[in-house]
Coordinates of C-alpha atoms in Angstrom, one line a residue:
Chain A
X1 CA 0.1 0.3 -0.1
X2 CA 0.7 3.4 -0.2
X3 CA 3.7 5.5 2.6
X4 CA 4.3 8.4 3.1
X5 CA 7.9 9.0 5.4
X6 CA 9.1 12.3 7.1
X7 CA 11.3 13.0 9.5
X8 CA 9.2 14.6 12.4
X9 CA 11.0 17.9 13.3
X10 CA 13.4 19.9 12.5
X11 CA 14.6 22.8 13.4
X12 CA 16.5 26.2 11.5
X13 CA 17.8 29.9 12.7
X14 CA 16.1 32.6 10.9
X15 CA 17.6 33.5 7.8
X16 CA 19.1 29.4 6.9
X17 CA 18.0 26.9 4.6
X18 CA 15.2 24.9 5.6
X19 CA 15.4 21.6 4.0
X20 CA 12.8 19.4 5.1
X21 CA 12.7 15.4 3.1
X22 CA 10.2 12.4 2.4
X23 CA 10.2 9.5 0.9
X24 CA 7.5 7.8 -0.7
X25 CA 6.4 4.2 -1.5
X26 CA 4.1 3.5 -4.0
X27 CA 6.0 4.8 -8.0
X28 CA 2.9 5.3 -9.2
X29 CA 1.5 9.1 -7.8
X30 CA 0.4 11.7 -10.5
X31 CA 1.6 14.2 -7.7
X32 CA 4.0 15.1 -4.9
X33 CA 2.6 18.0 -2.6
X34 CA 4.0 19.9 -0.1
X35 CA 1.2 21.5 2.9
X36 CA 1.7 23.7 5.6
X37 CA -0.2 23.7 8.3
X38 CA -0.1 25.7 11.3
X39 CA -1.3 25.7 15.0
X40 CA -4.8 25.1 15.0
X41 CA -5.3 25.5 10.7
X42 CA -6.1 23.8 7.6
X43 CA -3.7 22.3 5.1
X44 CA -2.5 25.2 3.0
X45 CA -1.4 23.9 -0.8
X46 CA 2.7 25.2 -0.7
X47 CA 3.3 23.7 -3.9
X48 CA 2.9 20.2 -5.8
X49 CA 5.2 18.3 -8.4
X50 CA 4.0 17.0 -10.9
X51 CA 5.7 12.5 -11.0
X52 CA 6.9 12.9 -14.3
X53 CA 9.0 16.7 -13.4
X54 CA 12.1 16.9 -11.6
X55 CA 12.7 20.4 -10.3
X56 CA 9.8 22.9 -9.8
X57 CA 10.7 26.7 -7.5
X58 CA 8.5 29.1 -6.9
X59 CA 9.4 31.8 -5.1
X60 CA 11.3 31.1 -2.1
X61 CA 9.9 27.7 -2.2
X62 CA 12.0 24.7 -4.4
X63 CA 10.9 20.9 -4.7
X64 CA 13.4 18.8 -5.2
X65 CA 11.9 14.8 -6.9
X66 CA 14.1 12.4 -7.8
X67 CA 11.7 9.8 -8.8
X68 CA 14.1 6.6 -8.9
X69 CA 14.6 7.3 -5.1
X70 CA 11.0 8.1 -4.7
X71 CA 12.3 10.3 -2.5
X72 CA 11.0 14.1 -2.6
X73 CA 12.3 17.3 -1.3
X74 CA 11.2 20.9 0.2
X75 CA 14.0 23.5 0.7
X76 CA 12.6 27.1 1.9
X77 CA 15.1 29.7 1.6
X78 CA 16.1 32.2 4.2
X79 CA 13.2 30.6 6.4
X80 CA 11.6 33.8 8.5
X81 CA 10.0 33.2 11.9
X82 CA 6.4 33.0 9.7
X83 CA 7.6 29.7 8.1
X84 CA 7.4 27.9 11.8
X85 CA 4.4 24.9 11.3
X86 CA 4.4 21.4 10.6
X87 CA 4.9 20.4 6.8
X88 CA 2.8 17.5 5.3
X89 CA 4.3 15.4 2.4
X90 CA 1.9 13.8 -0.1
X91 CA 1.3 11.6 -2.9
X92 CA -1.3 11.3 -4.9
X93 CA -2.5 8.9 -7.7
X94 CA -5.6 8.8 -9.6
X95 CA -7.3 8.5 -12.7
X96 CA -9.9 9.6 -14.8
X97 CA -9.5 12.7 -12.2
X98 CA -10.3 11.3 -8.7
X99 CA -7.2 11.3 -6.7
X100 CA -6.0 10.0 -3.1
X101 CA -3.9 11.7 -1.5
X102 CA -2.0 10.1 1.0
X103 CA -0.2 11.6 3.4
X104 CA 2.6 11.8 5.6
X105 CA 2.5 12.4 9.4
X106 CA 4.5 15.8 8.4
X107 CA 7.5 17.5 9.9
X108 CA 7.0 20.4 12.7
X109 CA 10.1 23.3 11.3
X110 CA 10.8 25.2 14.1
X111 CA 12.5 28.1 13.1
X112 CA 15.3 29.9 16.1
X113 CA 14.5 33.6 15.8
Chain B
X1 CA -8.3 32.4 -5.9
X2 CA -10.6 30.5 -5.8
X3 CA -11.3 28.1 -2.1
X4 CA -12.8 24.7 -0.7
X5 CA -15.0 26.0 2.1
X6 CA -16.0 24.3 5.2
X7 CA -19.2 25.0 7.9
X8 CA -18.2 25.2 10.8
X9 CA -15.4 26.0 11.9
X10 CA -15.6 24.7 14.8
X11 CA -18.4 22.3 16.6
X12 CA -18.5 21.0 20.3
X13 CA -21.4 18.4 19.6
X14 CA -22.9 15.4 23.0
X15 CA -21.6 11.6 22.0
X16 CA -24.7 9.6 20.0
X17 CA -25.5 12.7 18.6
X18 CA -26.0 13.3 14.7
X19 CA -24.1 16.2 13.1
X20 CA -23.5 18.1 9.8
X21 CA -20.1 19.5 8.0
X22 CA -20.9 21.9 5.6
X23 CA -18.3 22.4 2.0
X24 CA -18.3 24.3 -0.3
X25 CA -16.0 22.9 -3.3
X26 CA -14.7 25.0 -6.2
X27 CA -17.0 26.0 -8.4
X28 CA -16.0 24.6 -11.0
X29 CA -14.4 20.9 -9.7
X30 CA -16.0 17.7 -10.2
X31 CA -14.5 15.1 -7.7
X32 CA -15.2 15.9 -4.3
X33 CA -13.4 14.8 -1.3
X34 CA -13.4 14.0 2.8
X35 CA -10.4 13.6 5.0
X36 CA -9.8 13.7 8.6
X37 CA -6.8 14.6 11.5
X38 CA -6.8 13.0 14.3
X39 CA -5.2 15.8 16.4
X40 CA -1.2 15.1 16.7
X41 CA -2.2 12.3 13.8
X42 CA -1.7 11.9 9.8
X43 CA -4.4 13.1 7.6
X44 CA -5.9 9.8 6.6
X45 CA -8.6 9.4 3.6
X46 CA -12.1 9.2 4.2
X47 CA -14.5 9.3 1.6
X48 CA -14.6 10.7 -2.3
X49 CA -17.1 11.6 -4.9
X50 CA -18.1 12.1 -8.1
X51 CA -21.0 11.9 -10.3
X52 CA -23.3 11.9 -7.2
X53 CA -21.6 8.3 -5.9
X54 CA -19.1 7.6 -3.5
X55 CA -15.3 6.8 -5.8
X56 CA -14.3 5.3 -2.3
X57 CA -13.8 5.6 0.6
X58 CA -11.7 3.8 3.5
X59 CA -12.6 1.1 6.1
X60 CA -13.2 4.7 8.8
X61 CA -16.1 5.8 6.9
X62 CA -18.4 3.0 7.8
X63 CA -22.4 3.1 7.7
X64 CA -22.6 6.3 10.5
X65 CA -21.1 8.5 8.2
X66 CA -22.9 9.0 4.2
X67 CA -22.3 12.2 2.5
X68 CA -24.2 14.1 0.5
X69 CA -24.6 16.7 -2.6
X70 CA -27.9 18.5 -2.2
X71 CA -27.9 20.6 -4.4
X72 CA -25.4 22.1 -7.0
X73 CA -22.8 22.9 -4.7
X74 CA -23.0 22.4 -1.1
X75 CA -21.2 19.1 0.2
X76 CA -21.5 17.3 3.8
X77 CA -20.0 14.6 6.0
X78 CA -23.0 13.2 8.4
X79 CA -22.3 11.1 10.8
X80 CA -25.5 9.9 12.1
X81 CA -24.4 9.1 16.1
X82 CA -21.1 10.2 17.3
X83 CA -18.5 8.7 19.0
X84 CA -15.5 10.1 21.1
X85 CA -12.9 8.6 19.3
X86 CA -15.0 11.0 16.3
X87 CA -13.7 14.1 16.8
X88 CA -11.0 15.1 14.8
X89 CA -10.1 17.6 12.2
X90 CA -12.5 17.3 9.3
X91 CA -11.0 18.8 5.6
X92 CA -13.2 18.9 2.8
X93 CA -11.5 18.8 -0.7
X94 CA -12.3 19.1 -4.6
X95 CA -10.3 18.8 -7.8
X96 CA -11.4 19.6 -11.1
X97 CA -10.8 16.9 -13.9
X98 CA -9.2 14.4 -15.8
X99 CA -4.8 14.7 -17.7
X100 CA -2.5 15.8 -15.2
X101 CA -2.7 18.9 -15.0
X102 CA -2.8 22.1 -13.3
X103 CA -6.5 21.9 -12.8
X104 CA -6.2 18.2 -11.1
X105 CA -5.2 19.3 -8.4
X106 CA -6.9 18.6 -4.5
X107 CA -7.6 21.7 -3.1
X108 CA -8.3 21.3 0.7
X109 CA -11.0 23.4 2.8
X110 CA -9.5 24.9 6.3
X111 CA -11.2 22.3 8.0
X112 CA -14.5 21.6 10.9
X113 CA -13.1 21.1 14.3
X114 CA -15.3 18.3 15.8
X115 CA -15.0 17.9 19.2
X116 CA -17.2 14.5 20.7
X117 CA -17.9 14.9 24.8

């Protein structure tokens, strides 16, 4: 079955880069997502990448996908205190439009001022 | 930017009571989903819905749960007789349609916190 694994915690200093890593098991994934969840809040879609891409950059965010190793990473450049949150890696697969998303456990990012 | 909206944002209910959580998916989306997140745990898939019927449901989605699209805009999750373990954040989501394109990504709502006491 599908499984998505992440490390539970990452601590970085403000201004440094953060790299959050994720591994997944399902090679038939179509989309891979990064969501941000602040305390008590909902899921904010940060970025996504199609499974046929290997990199996507969006302002301070860079997503790298190594499909061979089933490894996804999210790099946040110039990390700010407002980036402190839980970051969920997720994969989805489906056909005909229907997508079923499997989430990782989430990585809690702590940004130290 | 279009968004999925959910109501209520927070509901407290007594065990055994019925609860209906409401969602307004993005207007041109055709596929609808409910997920839940028990406090401190993973976000879990509950059910997907397309063309007025359930496409897939997880083992969590037992006979106490039902979904409905009562009109052209709302998508609801009903829990018939709530249990303490139903306490969770419930996320509604929607996606547009087929194909590997930006239109087929899943967008989640802000969630509805359900507390069963």
